[in-house]
Short mmCIF file of C-alpha atoms in Angstrom, two decimals:
data_model
loop_
_atom_site.label_atom_id
_atom_site.label_comp_id
_atom_site.label_asym_id
_atom_site.label_seq_id
_atom_site.Cartn_x
_atom_site.Cartn_y
_atom_site.Cartn_z
CA MET A 1 0.04 0.07 -0.04
CA ALA A 2 1.23 3.50 -0.90
CA THR A 3 2.46 5.67 1.96
CA PHE A 4 0.96 9.15 2.28
CA ARG A 5 2.62 12.06 3.97
CA LEU A 6 2.54 15.89 4.09
CA GLN A 7 5.04 18.10 3.10
CA GLY A 8 4.06 21.39 4.69
CA SER A 9 0.36 21.63 4.67
CA ARG A 10 -0.20 22.12 1.00
CA VAL A 11 1.81 19.35 -0.66
CA LEU A 12 1.09 15.61 -0.57
CA ALA A 13 4.07 13.03 -1.08
CA VAL A 14 3.08 9.51 -1.91
CA ASP A 15 5.71 6.69 -1.91
CA MET A 16 4.83 4.01 -3.95
CA THR A 17 6.72 0.74 -4.50
CA GLY A 18 4.61 -0.76 -7.49
CA ASP A 19 1.40 0.62 -5.77
CA ALA A 20 -1.07 2.79 -7.48
CA VAL A 21 -3.29 5.85 -6.38
CA LYS A 22 -6.08 7.62 -7.86
CA ALA A 23 -5.63 11.48 -7.93
CA LYS A 24 -7.44 14.66 -9.18
CA ASN A 25 -6.54 14.99 -12.83
CA GLY A 26 -3.70 17.79 -13.07
CA SER A 27 -2.77 17.64 -9.30
CA MET A 28 0.76 16.18 -9.94
CA VAL A 29 3.46 18.61 -9.37
CA ALA A 30 6.47 16.42 -9.35
CA TYR A 31 7.76 12.87 -9.14
CA ASP A 32 11.08 10.95 -8.93
CA GLY A 33 11.50 7.17 -9.98
CA GLN A 34 9.42 5.75 -12.68
CA MET A 35 5.69 6.54 -12.77
CA ALA A 36 2.89 5.84 -15.30
CA PHE A 37 -0.23 8.02 -15.52
CA LYS A 38 -3.50 7.08 -16.79
CA LYS A 39 -6.55 9.18 -17.22
CA MET A 40 -9.81 7.84 -15.84
CA THR A 41 -13.37 9.12 -15.61
CA GLY A 42 -14.54 9.50 -11.93
CA GLY A 43 -17.68 10.33 -10.24
CA GLY A 44 -18.32 6.78 -9.06
CA GLU A 45 -17.40 3.32 -10.09
CA GLY A 46 -19.53 0.86 -11.96
CA ILE A 47 -23.02 1.26 -13.40
CA ARG A 48 -24.41 3.56 -10.69
CA GLY A 49 -21.58 6.09 -11.21
CA MET A 50 -22.17 6.05 -14.86
CA VAL A 51 -25.89 6.66 -14.45
CA THR A 52 -25.23 9.48 -11.79
CA ARG A 53 -22.97 11.26 -14.39
CA ARG A 54 -25.52 11.05 -17.02
CA VAL A 55 -28.33 12.25 -14.74
CA THR A 56 -26.52 15.23 -13.04
CA GLY A 57 -24.20 16.04 -15.82
CA GLU A 58 -21.31 15.72 -13.25
CA GLN A 59 -17.87 14.90 -14.82
CA MET A 60 -15.10 14.34 -12.32
CA THR A 61 -11.85 13.47 -13.96
CA VAL A 62 -9.25 11.59 -12.00
CA MET A 63 -6.04 9.66 -12.97
CA GLU A 64 -4.42 6.62 -11.83
CA VAL A 65 -0.55 6.90 -10.78
CA LYS A 66 1.47 3.80 -10.53
CA GLY A 67 5.08 3.10 -10.14
CA HIS A 68 8.17 3.01 -7.97
CA GLY A 69 9.30 6.25 -6.26
CA THR A 70 7.65 9.34 -4.91
CA CYS A 71 4.78 11.57 -6.37
CA TRP A 72 3.76 14.81 -5.18
CA PHE A 73 0.40 16.31 -5.38
CA ALA A 74 -1.13 19.75 -4.71
CA ASP A 75 -4.24 21.54 -5.77
CA ARG A 76 -4.36 25.47 -6.10
CA ALA A 77 -2.28 25.73 -2.70
CA THR A 78 -5.16 24.46 -0.75
CA GLU A 79 -4.60 22.88 2.49
CA ILE A 80 -4.26 19.04 2.54
CA ASN A 81 -5.70 16.90 5.16
CA LEU A 82 -5.12 12.97 5.53
CA VAL A 83 -8.03 10.69 6.47
CA ARG A 84 -7.24 7.15 7.42
CA LEU A 85 -10.22 4.70 6.68
CA GLN A 86 -10.53 1.35 8.56
CA GLY A 87 -13.32 -0.34 6.71
CA ASP A 88 -15.62 2.69 7.07
CA LYS A 89 -16.94 5.11 4.32
CA LEU A 90 -16.08 8.72 3.78
CA TYR A 91 -18.55 11.09 2.22
CA VAL A 92 -16.74 14.13 0.63
CA GLU A 93 -17.40 16.83 -1.90
CA ALA A 94 -15.84 15.85 -5.14
CA SER A 95 -14.11 19.19 -5.60
CA ASN A 96 -12.47 18.48 -2.18
CA LEU A 97 -11.13 15.03 -2.82
CA LEU A 98 -7.57 15.09 -3.83
CA CYS A 99 -5.97 11.53 -3.79
CA THR A 100 -6.78 7.99 -2.58
CA ASP A 101 -5.27 4.63 -2.32
CA ALA A 102 -6.26 2.83 -5.50
CA GLY A 103 -7.78 -0.01 -3.35
CA LEU A 104 -10.42 2.25 -1.99
CA ARG A 105 -13.73 2.11 -3.74
CA THR A 106 -15.35 5.36 -4.81
CA GLY A 107 -18.96 5.77 -5.46
CA THR A 108 -21.78 8.25 -5.25
CA SER A 109 -24.31 8.96 -2.69
CA PHE A 110 -27.69 11.10 -2.86
CA THR A 111 -27.62 14.17 -0.84
CA GLY A 112 -30.85 15.79 -1.97
CA LEU A 113 -31.39 19.28 -0.46
CA ARG A 114 -27.90 19.53 1.24
CA GLY A 115 -26.18 19.12 -2.19
CA ALA A 116 -28.60 21.63 -3.76
CA SER A 117 -27.98 24.06 -0.88
CA GLN A 118 -24.30 23.90 -1.55
CA GLY A 119 -24.71 24.30 -5.37
CA ASN A 120 -22.93 20.86 -5.82
CA GLY A 121 -25.84 18.90 -7.17
CA LEU A 122 -27.81 16.07 -5.86
CA PHE A 123 -24.90 13.58 -5.25
CA THR A 124 -21.69 13.46 -3.33
CA THR A 125 -18.66 11.32 -3.71
CA THR A 126 -18.16 8.30 -1.33
CA VAL A 127 -14.68 6.64 -0.48
CA GLU A 128 -14.83 3.23 1.14
CA GLY A 129 -12.46 0.51 2.48
CA THR A 130 -9.28 0.41 4.33
CA GLY A 131 -6.57 2.91 3.36
CA GLN A 132 -5.73 6.55 3.27
CA ALA A 133 -7.30 9.54 1.41
CA ALA A 134 -6.31 13.13 1.06
CA ILE A 135 -8.85 15.87 0.98
CA VAL A 136 -8.36 19.66 0.56
CA SER A 137 -9.71 22.64 2.07
CA ASP A 138 -9.75 26.40 1.74
CA GLY A 139 -7.83 27.04 4.83
CA PRO A 140 -6.74 24.38 7.59
CA ALA A 141 -9.75 22.08 8.06
CA VAL A 142 -11.33 21.70 11.62
CA VAL A 143 -12.30 18.11 12.56
CA LEU A 144 -15.51 18.18 14.61
CA ARG A 145 -16.74 15.33 16.78
CA VAL A 146 -20.36 14.40 16.64
CA SER A 147 -21.82 12.34 19.51
CA ARG A 148 -25.18 11.17 20.34
CA GLN A 149 -25.40 13.52 23.21
CA TYR A 150 -24.12 16.50 21.19
CA PRO A 151 -25.48 16.85 17.63
CA LEU A 152 -23.67 19.21 15.12
CA THR A 153 -25.06 22.00 13.06
CA VAL A 154 -22.95 23.13 10.22
CA ASP A 155 -23.13 25.83 7.55
CA PRO A 156 -23.35 24.16 4.17
CA GLY A 157 -20.77 26.49 2.59
CA ALA A 158 -18.22 25.31 5.19
CA TYR A 159 -18.90 21.63 5.02
CA ILE A 160 -16.31 19.36 3.38
CA ALA A 161 -16.74 15.69 4.45
CA HIS A 162 -17.85 13.45 7.07
CA GLN A 163 -17.52 9.86 8.28
CA GLY A 164 -18.72 7.39 10.92
CA ASP A 165 -22.34 6.33 12.03
CA VAL A 166 -23.77 9.89 11.22
CA ARG A 167 -27.23 10.80 9.94
CA GLN A 168 -27.69 14.18 8.47
CA SER A 169 -30.60 16.44 7.94
CA PHE A 170 -31.30 19.65 6.16
CA GLN A 171 -33.05 22.54 8.31
CA SER A 172 -33.79 26.21 7.91
CA GLY A 173 -32.60 28.67 10.38
CA VAL A 174 -30.68 31.82 10.97
CA THR A 175 -27.02 32.44 10.87
CA PHE A 176 -25.13 34.77 13.09
CA ARG A 177 -24.85 37.19 10.29
CA THR A 178 -28.67 37.37 10.05
CA LEU A 179 -28.77 38.07 13.84
CA MET A 180 -26.42 40.87 13.39
CA GLY A 181 -28.59 42.43 10.62
CA GLU A 182 -26.20 41.35 7.85
CA GLY A 183 -28.22 38.49 6.28
CA GLY A 184 -30.77 39.14 3.59
CA GLY A 185 -33.19 36.13 4.05
CA GLU A 186 -33.70 32.61 5.19
CA ALA A 187 -30.59 30.59 5.84
CA PHE A 188 -30.13 26.86 5.69
CA GLN A 189 -28.12 24.50 7.73
CA ILE A 190 -26.95 20.75 7.96
CA ARG A 191 -27.72 18.98 11.23
CA PHE A 192 -25.47 15.80 12.07
CA GLU A 193 -26.59 13.37 14.64
CA GLY A 194 -24.81 10.00 15.66
CA ASP A 195 -21.33 9.30 16.19
CA GLY A 196 -18.61 10.30 13.82
CA LEU A 197 -16.47 13.13 12.53
CA VAL A 198 -17.39 16.18 10.29
CA TYR A 199 -14.72 18.30 8.36
CA VAL A 200 -15.30 21.89 7.82
CA GLN A 201 -13.20 24.66 6.24
CA PRO A 202 -12.66 28.17 7.68
CA SER A 203 -14.16 29.58 4.39
CA GLU A 204 -17.44 29.45 2.98
CA ARG A 205 -18.02 28.52 -0.65
CA THR A 206 -20.81 30.21 -2.48
CA THR A 207 -24.10 28.54 -1.96
CA ILE A 208 -27.61 28.97 -3.64
CA ALA A 209 -30.04 28.17 -0.82
CA GLY A 210 -30.29 31.40 1.04
CA ASP A 211 -27.83 33.75 2.81
CA VAL A 212 -25.41 31.40 4.66
#
């Protein structure tokens, strides 16, 4: 299995000894040794992924990198966060997924109104199995714990990913900016319940479901 390690906070180094990884197309910035690159069409593996791409028009392009040596990846100087999976599933926005072990299975999951509120469509990417994944964030990501005693409410524009036995629901409410008189209308939030982790970034992407 390939070894993931960070060099600084914005460059991912992956050491490979005949292993393979899947990475966002165009994210390779350097490599040594011998590497082979193959372009793949992502957005989910198998028939379901194909159907999802046709229904939503989503086209996530990834590449497979295989070889002996070290390959370095980066994406627009964004911060990189390593996630280790132990047979569980990671839900992550496609634009925030940088690199995964080739043995991890990728797919799609229906998000409904949550995805629509973020402007990301009705589906999100899933990564499942045992291995490592690298996700990117606009600024250092914050990892927040969700417990059965303490549910978590997140601004859709700051959400990146989540993992664990977590249920999510879509709710309307007000933001701090609304309370301060800076909001212009109804806002929407994501509520997480259960037991797991939620990754958020300290920067809000543009959303389409209200002033969030």
